[in-house]
Coordinates of C-alpha atoms and ligand atoms in Angstrom, one line a residue:
M8 CA 30.1 -2.2 23.1
A9 CA 31.6 1.7 24.5
D10 CA 32.1 4.0 21.6
T11 CA 29.7 2.6 19.3
C12 CA 26.7 3.7 17.7
R13 CA 24.2 1.3 16.2
I14 CA 21.7 2.7 13.4
V15 CA 18.8 1.1 12.2
A16 CA 16.4 1.9 10.1
L17 CA 13.0 1.2 10.5
G18 CA 11.8 2.8 7.6
G19 CA 12.8 4.9 4.5
L20 CA 15.2 2.5 3.1
G21 CA 14.3 0.8 -0.1
E22 CA 11.3 3.3 -0.5
V23 CA 10.3 6.6 -0.3
G24 CA 8.3 7.1 2.7
K25 CA 8.0 6.4 6.1
N26 CA 11.2 7.6 7.3
M27 CA 12.5 6.5 10.9
T28 CA 16.0 5.7 12.0
V29 CA 17.1 4.8 15.5
Y30 CA 20.5 6.2 16.9
E31 CA 21.3 4.1 20.0
C32 CA 24.4 4.5 21.9
D33 CA 25.6 3.5 25.5
G34 CA 21.8 2.3 26.1
A35 CA 20.4 5.6 24.9
I36 CA 18.2 6.0 21.7
V37 CA 17.5 9.0 19.9
V38 CA 14.9 8.1 16.5
V39 CA 15.4 11.1 14.0
D40 CA 11.8 11.1 12.1
A41 CA 8.9 9.2 12.9
G42 CA 7.1 9.2 9.4
L43 CA 4.4 7.3 7.5
A44 CA 3.8 6.2 4.0
F45 CA 0.6 6.5 1.7
P46 CA -0.6 2.8 0.8
R47 CA 0.3 1.6 -2.7
D48 CA -1.6 0.0 -5.3
E49 CA -1.4 -3.5 -3.6
H50 CA -2.6 -2.2 0.1
L51 CA -6.3 -2.1 -1.2
G52 CA -8.4 -0.1 0.8
V53 CA -5.8 0.8 3.6
D54 CA -5.3 4.3 4.6
L55 CA -1.7 4.5 5.9
V56 CA 1.0 2.7 6.3
L57 CA 3.3 2.9 9.4
P58 CA 6.6 1.3 10.7
D59 CA 6.7 -1.2 12.6
F60 CA 7.4 -0.3 16.2
S61 CA 8.1 -3.5 17.7
Y62 CA 12.0 -2.6 17.6
L63 CA 11.5 0.4 19.9
R64 CA 8.6 -1.2 22.0
E65 CA 11.4 -3.9 23.2
R66 CA 13.8 -0.8 23.9
A67 CA 10.7 1.5 25.2
S68 CA 13.1 2.4 28.4
S69 CA 16.1 3.4 26.4
I70 CA 14.4 6.0 24.1
R71 CA 15.5 10.0 25.0
A72 CA 13.7 11.6 22.4
V73 CA 12.6 11.5 19.1
I74 CA 14.1 14.6 16.4
L75 CA 12.1 15.6 13.8
T76 CA 14.0 17.1 10.7
H77 CA 10.7 18.5 8.9
G78 CA 7.1 18.6 8.9
H79 CA 6.5 16.4 5.9
E80 CA 4.3 13.3 6.7
D81 CA 6.7 11.0 5.8
H82 CA 9.1 12.0 8.5
V83 CA 6.2 13.3 11.1
G84 CA 3.3 11.5 10.3
S85 CA 3.6 8.5 12.9
L86 CA 4.8 10.2 15.9
P87 CA 1.0 10.1 17.2
Y88 CA 0.8 6.5 16.8
L89 CA 3.9 6.0 18.1
M90 CA 3.4 8.1 21.4
R91 CA 0.3 6.3 21.8
E92 CA 2.2 3.0 22.1
V93 CA 5.5 3.8 23.4
P94 CA 6.2 6.7 26.0
I95 CA 8.6 9.5 24.3
P96 CA 9.7 11.8 27.1
E97 CA 11.0 14.3 24.4
V98 CA 10.2 15.3 21.1
W99 CA 12.6 17.7 19.6
A100 CA 11.9 20.0 16.4
T101 CA 12.3 23.4 18.1
R102 CA 14.8 25.0 20.3
L103 CA 15.4 22.5 23.0
T104 CA 18.7 21.2 24.0
L105 CA 20.0 17.9 22.9
G106 CA 20.9 15.8 25.8
L107 CA 23.7 13.6 24.1
V108 CA 25.1 16.8 23.1
K109 CA 26.7 19.7 25.8
S110 CA 26.2 22.4 23.2
K111 CA 22.7 24.7 22.3
L112 CA 20.2 23.7 19.9
D113 CA 21.1 25.5 16.9
E114 CA 24.4 24.0 16.7
Q115 CA 23.0 21.0 16.5
F116 CA 20.2 21.5 13.3
V117 CA 21.7 22.6 10.4
R118 CA 19.1 24.8 8.3
M119 CA 18.6 22.6 4.8
A120 CA 16.0 24.4 2.2
H121 CA 13.2 22.0 0.8
S122 CA 9.8 22.4 -0.5
I123 CA 8.5 23.1 3.4
P124 CA 10.0 25.9 5.3
D125 CA 12.2 25.2 8.4
S126 CA 13.6 21.9 7.2
A127 CA 17.0 21.4 9.1
A128 CA 20.0 18.4 9.0
V129 CA 20.7 16.7 12.6
V130 CA 23.9 16.4 13.9
L131 CA 24.4 13.9 16.5
E132 CA 27.5 14.1 18.9
T133 CA 28.1 10.3 20.0
P134 CA 30.5 8.3 21.6
A135 CA 31.4 7.0 18.4
G136 CA 31.8 10.0 16.4
R137 CA 29.9 12.8 14.4
I138 CA 27.2 11.7 12.5
V139 CA 25.1 13.9 10.3
H140 CA 21.5 12.8 9.1
T141 CA 20.4 15.3 6.4
G142 CA 16.7 14.9 6.4
D143 CA 15.2 15.8 3.1
Y144 CA 16.9 18.9 1.3
K145 CA 18.1 20.9 -2.0
L146 CA 20.8 23.5 -2.3
D147 CA 18.0 26.0 -3.4
H148 CA 20.2 29.2 -3.7
T149 CA 17.2 31.3 -4.0
P150 CA 14.6 29.9 -1.9
V151 CA 11.1 31.7 -1.4
D152 CA 12.3 33.0 2.1
G153 CA 15.7 33.6 1.5
L154 CA 16.7 30.9 4.0
K155 CA 19.5 28.9 2.0
T156 CA 20.8 25.6 3.0
D157 CA 23.6 26.6 5.6
V158 CA 26.4 25.4 3.3
G159 CA 29.0 27.6 5.7
K160 CA 27.7 25.2 8.4
L161 CA 28.1 22.1 6.5
A162 CA 31.7 23.5 5.6
E163 CA 32.3 24.0 9.2
L164 CA 31.4 20.3 10.3
G165 CA 33.6 19.2 7.3
N166 CA 36.8 20.7 8.9
Q167 CA 35.6 19.4 12.1
G168 CA 35.6 15.9 10.9
V169 CA 32.2 14.1 10.3
D170 CA 32.6 10.5 11.0
L171 CA 29.4 9.2 9.2
L172 CA 26.5 10.8 7.1
L173 CA 23.1 9.7 6.4
G174 CA 21.8 11.4 3.3
D175 CA 18.8 12.3 1.5
S176 CA 18.7 9.9 -1.9
T177 CA 15.6 10.7 -3.4
N178 CA 17.4 12.3 -6.6
A179 CA 20.3 10.7 -7.0
E180 CA 19.9 9.3 -10.1
R181 CA 19.2 12.4 -11.7
P182 CA 22.1 14.6 -13.0
G183 CA 22.6 18.1 -12.7
F184 CA 20.8 20.2 -10.1
T185 CA 17.2 20.5 -8.9
Q186 CA 15.8 24.1 -9.7
S187 CA 15.0 26.9 -7.4
E188 CA 11.6 26.9 -6.1
R189 CA 11.3 30.3 -7.4
I190 CA 11.2 29.0 -11.0
V191 CA 7.7 28.2 -10.1
G192 CA 7.1 32.0 -9.0
E193 CA 7.9 32.8 -12.1
A194 CA 6.4 30.5 -14.1
F195 CA 3.0 31.7 -12.2
R196 CA 4.1 35.4 -13.6
Q197 CA 4.2 34.6 -16.7
I198 CA 0.9 32.1 -16.8
F199 CA -1.6 34.3 -14.6
P200 CA -1.5 38.0 -16.5
L201 CA -2.5 36.1 -19.7
R202 CA -5.6 34.1 -18.3
E203 CA -8.9 35.6 -18.5
G204 CA -11.1 33.0 -16.6
R205 CA -10.9 31.6 -13.1
I206 CA -7.2 30.0 -12.0
L207 CA -6.6 26.7 -10.1
V208 CA -3.6 26.0 -8.5
A209 CA -3.4 22.7 -6.8
S210 CA -0.4 22.0 -4.9
F211 CA 0.3 19.9 -1.5
A212 CA -1.2 21.2 1.3
S213 CA 2.3 21.7 3.1
N214 CA 4.0 23.4 0.1
V215 CA 3.9 26.9 2.0
H216 CA 6.2 28.6 -0.5
R217 CA 4.6 27.2 -3.8
M218 CA 1.2 28.7 -2.0
Q219 CA 2.4 32.4 -0.9
Q220 CA 4.1 32.6 -4.8
A221 CA 0.4 31.8 -5.9
V222 CA -1.2 34.4 -3.4
D223 CA 1.5 37.0 -4.3
V224 CA 0.8 37.3 -8.2
A225 CA -2.9 37.0 -7.7
V226 CA -2.4 39.7 -5.3
D227 CA -0.5 41.9 -7.8
L228 CA -3.2 41.2 -10.8
G229 CA -6.2 42.0 -8.5
R230 CA -7.7 38.4 -7.7
K231 CA -9.4 37.6 -4.9
V232 CA -7.8 34.2 -3.5
C233 CA -10.1 30.9 -2.4
I234 CA -8.7 28.1 -0.1
V235 CA -10.5 24.8 -0.9
G236 CA -10.0 21.8 0.7
R237 CA -9.6 21.0 4.6
S238 CA -5.6 20.3 4.9
M239 CA -4.9 23.2 2.9
R240 CA -7.2 25.6 5.0
K241 CA -5.5 24.2 8.1
N242 CA -2.0 24.6 7.2
T243 CA -2.8 27.9 5.6
N244 CA -3.9 29.2 9.1
I245 CA -1.0 27.7 10.9
A246 CA 1.7 29.3 8.7
R247 CA -0.4 32.5 8.5
N248 CA 0.1 32.3 12.5
L249 CA 3.5 31.3 12.7
G250 CA 4.5 34.3 10.0
Y251 CA 5.4 31.7 7.2
M252 CA 2.8 33.0 5.0
E253 CA 1.4 36.5 4.1
V254 CA -1.5 37.2 2.9
P255 CA -2.8 41.0 2.7
E256 CA -6.4 41.7 4.4
G257 CA -9.3 41.5 2.6
V258 CA -7.7 39.1 -0.3
L259 CA -9.2 35.8 1.3
V260 CA -12.6 34.8 0.5
R261 CA -14.9 31.9 1.5
P262 CA -15.9 29.3 -1.2
P263 CA -19.7 30.6 -1.3
E264 CA -18.5 34.1 -1.9
L265 CA -17.0 33.2 -5.2
D266 CA -20.4 33.3 -6.9
E267 CA -20.3 37.1 -6.4
I268 CA -16.9 37.3 -8.0
L269 CA -15.9 37.6 -11.7
P270 CA -14.1 34.3 -12.9
H271 CA -10.9 36.7 -14.2
E272 CA -11.0 37.9 -10.5
Q273 CA -10.4 34.5 -8.8
L274 CA -7.7 32.5 -7.8
I275 CA -8.6 28.9 -5.8
L276 CA -6.0 27.2 -4.5
C277 CA -7.1 23.5 -4.0
T278 CA -5.7 20.3 -2.6
G279 CA -6.2 17.2 -4.8
S280 CA -2.8 17.2 -6.8
Q281 CA -2.5 13.6 -6.3
G282 CA -5.7 12.7 -7.6
E283 CA -7.1 11.4 -4.5
P284 CA -11.0 10.5 -4.7
L285 CA -12.3 12.9 -2.5
S286 CA -10.2 16.0 -2.8
A287 CA -11.1 19.3 -3.7
L288 CA -9.8 19.0 -7.4
T289 CA -11.2 15.3 -8.0
R290 CA -14.5 16.5 -6.9
I291 CA -14.3 20.1 -9.1
A292 CA -12.9 17.6 -12.0
Y293 CA -16.2 15.6 -12.3
N294 CA -18.7 18.4 -11.4
D295 CA -19.2 17.3 -8.2
H296 CA -18.1 20.2 -5.9
P297 CA -20.8 22.1 -4.2
A298 CA -19.3 25.5 -4.8
I299 CA -16.6 25.3 -7.5
H300 CA -17.1 24.9 -11.1
V301 CA -14.2 25.1 -14.0
E302 CA -15.6 25.7 -17.8
R303 CA -14.1 27.1 -20.9
G304 CA -11.7 29.7 -20.4
D305 CA -10.3 28.4 -17.1
T306 CA -7.0 27.8 -16.0
V307 CA -5.9 24.5 -13.9
I308 CA -2.4 24.3 -12.4
I309 CA -1.5 21.0 -10.9
S310 CA 1.8 22.3 -9.4
A311 CA 3.3 18.9 -8.1
K312 CA 4.4 15.7 -9.3
P313 CA 2.2 12.6 -8.7
V314 CA 3.9 10.5 -6.1
P315 CA 4.9 7.2 -7.4
G316 CA 1.5 4.7 -7.9
N317 CA -0.5 7.8 -8.3
E318 CA 0.2 8.6 -12.0
L319 CA -3.0 7.1 -13.3
R320 CA -5.5 8.7 -11.0
V321 CA -3.8 12.1 -11.6
H322 CA -3.9 11.6 -15.6
D323 CA -7.7 10.6 -14.8
T324 CA -8.2 13.8 -13.2
I325 CA -6.5 15.6 -15.7
N326 CA -8.6 14.2 -18.7
Q327 CA -11.5 14.9 -16.8
L328 CA -10.7 18.4 -16.0
A329 CA -9.7 18.8 -20.2
K330 CA -13.2 17.4 -20.7
T331 CA -14.8 20.7 -19.1
G332 CA -12.9 22.5 -21.7
A333 CA -10.6 24.2 -19.0
E334 CA -6.6 24.4 -20.0
V335 CA -4.8 21.9 -17.8
L336 CA -1.0 23.0 -17.3
H337 CA 0.9 20.3 -15.2
Q338 CA 4.8 19.7 -14.9
E339 CA 4.9 17.7 -18.2
I340 CA 4.1 20.7 -20.3
A341 CA 4.9 23.7 -17.9
P342 CA 7.3 24.6 -15.6
V343 CA 5.0 24.8 -12.6
H344 CA 6.4 22.3 -10.0
V345 CA 10.2 22.0 -8.9
S346 CA 11.5 18.5 -6.6
G347 CA 12.2 19.4 -3.0
H348 CA 15.2 17.0 -3.0
A349 CA 18.8 17.6 -4.3
C350 CA 20.0 16.0 -7.8
A351 CA 23.3 14.4 -8.1
E352 CA 25.5 17.7 -8.2
E353 CA 24.0 19.0 -5.2
L354 CA 24.9 15.4 -3.5
R355 CA 28.3 15.6 -4.9
T356 CA 28.4 19.2 -3.7
L357 CA 27.4 18.2 -0.1
L358 CA 29.6 15.0 0.1
S359 CA 32.7 17.8 -0.8
L360 CA 31.5 20.4 2.1
V361 CA 31.2 17.6 4.8
R362 CA 33.9 15.4 3.8
P363 CA 32.4 12.3 5.6
K364 CA 34.5 9.4 6.6
A365 CA 31.8 7.2 5.7
V366 CA 28.2 7.5 3.7
M367 CA 24.9 5.5 4.6
P368 CA 22.6 6.7 1.6
I369 CA 18.9 6.8 3.0
H370 CA 15.0 8.4 1.8
G371 CA 14.6 6.3 -1.1
E372 CA 14.5 3.1 -3.4
F373 CA 17.1 0.6 -3.1
R374 CA 18.5 2.1 -6.7
M375 CA 18.4 5.7 -5.6
L376 CA 20.1 4.6 -2.4
A377 CA 22.8 2.8 -5.0
A378 CA 23.3 5.8 -7.2
H379 CA 23.9 8.0 -3.9
G380 CA 26.7 5.5 -3.0
Q381 CA 28.5 5.4 -6.0
L382 CA 28.3 9.3 -5.8
A383 CA 29.9 9.1 -2.5
R384 CA 32.7 6.6 -3.8
E385 CA 33.3 9.1 -7.1
S386 CA 34.2 11.8 -4.4
G387 CA 36.8 9.7 -2.9
V388 CA 34.8 7.6 0.2
P389 CA 36.2 4.2 -0.2
A390 CA 34.0 1.7 -1.1
A391 CA 34.2 -0.2 2.3
N392 CA 33.0 2.9 4.1
I393 CA 29.9 3.1 2.4
V394 CA 27.1 1.2 3.8
L395 CA 23.5 0.1 1.8
A396 CA 21.8 -0.8 4.1
E397 CA 18.1 -1.9 4.3
N398 CA 15.0 -1.5 6.6
G399 CA 16.2 -3.5 9.9
T400 CA 20.1 -3.4 8.7
V401 CA 22.0 -3.1 11.7
V402 CA 24.4 -0.8 11.5
E403 CA 27.5 0.0 13.9
L404 CA 29.7 3.0 13.9
S405 CA 32.7 2.6 15.9
R406 CA 36.2 4.5 16.3
E407 CA 37.0 1.8 13.4
G408 CA 34.6 2.9 11.4
V409 CA 31.4 1.8 10.1
R410 CA 29.7 -1.9 9.4
V411 CA 27.1 -4.0 9.1
V412 CA 26.6 -6.3 12.4
G413 CA 23.1 -7.6 12.0
E414 CA 19.7 -7.5 11.0
V415 CA 16.4 -6.8 13.0
E416 CA 12.6 -7.6 11.9
T417 CA 11.2 -4.7 10.3
G418 CA 7.7 -4.8 8.7
V419 CA 4.7 -2.5 8.5
T420 CA 1.6 -1.9 10.2
F421 CA -1.6 -0.7 8.4
V422 CA -4.1 1.7 9.4
D423 CA -7.7 1.3 8.0
G424 CA -10.2 3.7 9.0
L425 CA -10.1 3.7 13.0
G426 CA -8.0 0.4 13.3
V427 CA -4.3 0.8 13.7
G428 CA -2.5 -2.8 13.1
D429 CA -5.9 -4.8 12.8
V430 CA -5.6 -5.5 9.0
H431 CA -3.8 -8.5 8.5
D432 CA -2.3 -10.3 5.4
V433 CA -5.5 -12.1 4.8
A434 CA -7.8 -9.6 4.5
L435 CA -5.4 -7.6 2.3
R436 CA -5.3 -10.8 0.0
D437 CA -9.1 -10.6 -0.1
R438 CA -8.8 -7.4 -1.3
R439 CA -6.5 -8.1 -3.9
R440 CA -8.6 -11.3 -5.1
L441 CA -12.1 -9.3 -4.9
S442 CA -10.0 -6.5 -7.1
E443 CA -8.9 -8.8 -9.5
D444 CA -11.1 -11.9 -9.9
G445 CA -14.3 -10.9 -8.6
V446 CA -16.6 -12.4 -6.2
L447 CA -19.4 -15.6 -6.7
I448 CA -22.3 -15.5 -4.2
V449 CA -24.1 -18.9 -4.1
V450 CA -27.1 -18.7 -2.2
A451 CA -28.7 -22.0 -1.4
T452 CA -31.8 -23.2 1.1
V453 CA -31.5 -26.7 2.2
A454 CA -34.9 -28.6 4.2
G455 CA -33.2 -29.0 7.9
S456 CA -34.3 -32.7 8.1
D457 CA -32.7 -35.7 7.8
D458 CA -34.4 -36.2 4.3
G459 CA -32.9 -32.7 3.3
T460 CA -33.9 -31.4 0.0
A461 CA -32.3 -28.3 -1.6
G462 CA -34.5 -25.4 -3.1
P463 CA -33.4 -23.3 -6.0
T464 CA -29.8 -22.1 -6.1
E465 CA -29.3 -18.4 -6.6
L466 CA -25.9 -16.7 -8.1
I467 CA -24.0 -14.0 -7.9
A468 CA -21.1 -12.9 -10.1
R469 CA -18.9 -9.9 -10.3
G470 CA -16.0 -9.4 -12.2
F471 CA -15.7 -12.2 -13.9
G472 CA -17.0 -14.4 -17.0
D473 CA -17.8 -13.3 -20.1
G474 CA -21.4 -11.6 -19.6
S475 CA -23.3 -14.2 -21.5
G476 CA -24.6 -16.1 -18.6
E477 CA -23.5 -19.3 -19.6
L478 CA -21.1 -19.8 -17.4
L479 CA -23.2 -19.2 -14.4
E480 CA -25.7 -21.5 -15.8
E481 CA -23.1 -24.2 -15.5
L482 CA -22.4 -23.4 -12.1
R483 CA -26.0 -23.1 -11.1
E484 CA -26.2 -27.0 -12.5
E485 CA -23.0 -27.9 -10.8
A486 CA -24.5 -26.2 -7.5
D487 CA -27.7 -28.0 -7.6
R488 CA -25.4 -31.5 -8.3
V489 CA -23.0 -30.7 -5.4
L490 CA -26.0 -30.2 -3.1
Q491 CA -28.3 -33.2 -4.3
D492 CA -25.0 -35.3 -3.7
L493 CA -24.2 -34.3 -0.3
L494 CA -27.9 -34.4 0.7
H495 CA -28.2 -38.1 -0.5
N496 CA -25.3 -38.9 1.8
D497 CA -26.9 -37.4 4.6
I498 CA -24.7 -34.8 4.9
V499 CA -26.5 -32.1 6.0
E500 CA -24.1 -30.0 8.3
I501 CA -24.6 -26.5 6.5
K502 CA -20.7 -25.7 7.0
L503 CA -19.7 -28.8 5.1
L504 CA -22.3 -28.1 2.5
Q505 CA -20.9 -24.5 2.3
E506 CA -17.3 -25.7 1.9
H507 CA -18.1 -28.7 -0.8
L508 CA -19.9 -25.7 -2.9
H509 CA -16.8 -23.5 -2.3
D510 CA -14.3 -25.8 -3.9
E511 CA -16.1 -27.5 -6.4
L512 CA -17.6 -24.3 -7.7
G513 CA -14.0 -22.7 -7.3
Q514 CA -12.3 -25.6 -8.9
L515 CA -15.1 -25.2 -12.4
V516 CA -14.4 -21.3 -12.3
Y517 CA -11.0 -21.9 -12.7
D518 CA -11.3 -24.7 -15.3
R519 CA -13.5 -22.4 -17.2
T520 CA -11.8 -18.8 -16.9
H521 CA -8.5 -19.3 -15.0
R522 CA -9.5 -16.6 -12.5
R523 CA -10.0 -17.6 -8.6
P524 CA -12.7 -15.4 -7.6
M525 CA -13.8 -15.0 -4.1
I526 CA -16.8 -17.7 -3.4
L527 CA -18.8 -16.6 -0.3
P528 CA -21.5 -20.0 -0.4
V529 CA -24.4 -19.0 1.9
V530 CA -26.4 -22.0 3.0
V531 CA -29.9 -21.7 4.4
G532 CA -31.8 -24.0 6.5
V533 CA -35.4 -23.7 6.4
Ligands
ZN615 ZN1 10.1 16.4 2.9
ZN616 ZN1 10.5 13.0 2.7

């Protein structure tokens, strides 16, 4: 076991989201990133999705640190939940010393350009060899803050020898290069001066450079800036305090002050680029925002790409905004968004700089990982040294190379409101059934004595049937028949009555409609 390093992804493989990779050498564990995922359609009503921490819980005493590559939720979002469950001695995201390595921290983080400032790749010196974990990146040559991906450092690492590269695969299927963030600023500079109404820009609250570029153009044109949405206000404050964002005095105004300002003197930055139901932009689109309205002559720029699964909600928002008469610009019709992730040519460049002996693609659905693997192969990494792993695959790096040595169980933990991990499959199944097949509620009263008689049965149906009432009438008759039969046979136990109603009405509904609504029989004894 000496001189080996085990690598287990607890999230981030086979998906874009909840990135978390465990590195385990000589009984010491370092975790790179602790992210969360946002629920997909099948996770009805769930707020957040976390990695399953069991693997770490079982090895809690071995954990030395969690290292964070950058501040996106899919990399840091589950940290508070993890720290509640497992003692984490240290979190390294800034200038601290890496316990496994004997050199200074800034030699262990490599600066990478991404859609949030201060992103980094992590270099792990392990007994089994040198590992580079890129985090999310692109090779932006003209980043807004001037801080480019440190290709010099990457090349230097390549010269020293890199045994294993774990690299961002998100855009591996897309040919060419990802455009510079500055393209979006140039688009703002083209668009803003031609507009005579309000301008709204919706983006991710963490995209500090995007907001900065919009603010810069607005300031030049004499527009005031109003920031709307809790997360965006919070992030702007943090970014300004830390010096990552600059807004001149007197430019920012609060939403109620907009009444006093002419539309062509306003820039509104807001959340809701994903069509989130309670976000500022959605409320504005449905004319349900207390301070902000849009109308003909206004321009709304959606400066983000819908995360897979959110497309329909974003399209709804765009349609709704268009109905107000406002002009809506989005990434499909104007260059108002660029990705934060490297495309194929950049991945090739990184591979040729780092010249890793082995490659393990991370951060992406399996097809993206496979495309990244193919690029590695084309750049000369032998097929046997390319590991396409899934969440839970145990990968071992040793002086002999890299190989899969096993598998551990991984899953997900759901966060629903204030509860963590208490939404079970049953609840999800119920929610799915409610959304797809509807619900039938049957309320019956029976006289509680042995000579039980039933009162009139009431039925409430939602989400199935043809609306004619015929099926409901048939179900009511069937319910009465079932109850009479049971009572005749001296079956008066409420639980049994409910079970029979459930099964027999369920069968009838299925025969008539081929649907399986949730059936809730409520039998009351009087
Ligand atoms: Zn990211
Ligand atoms: Zn990410």
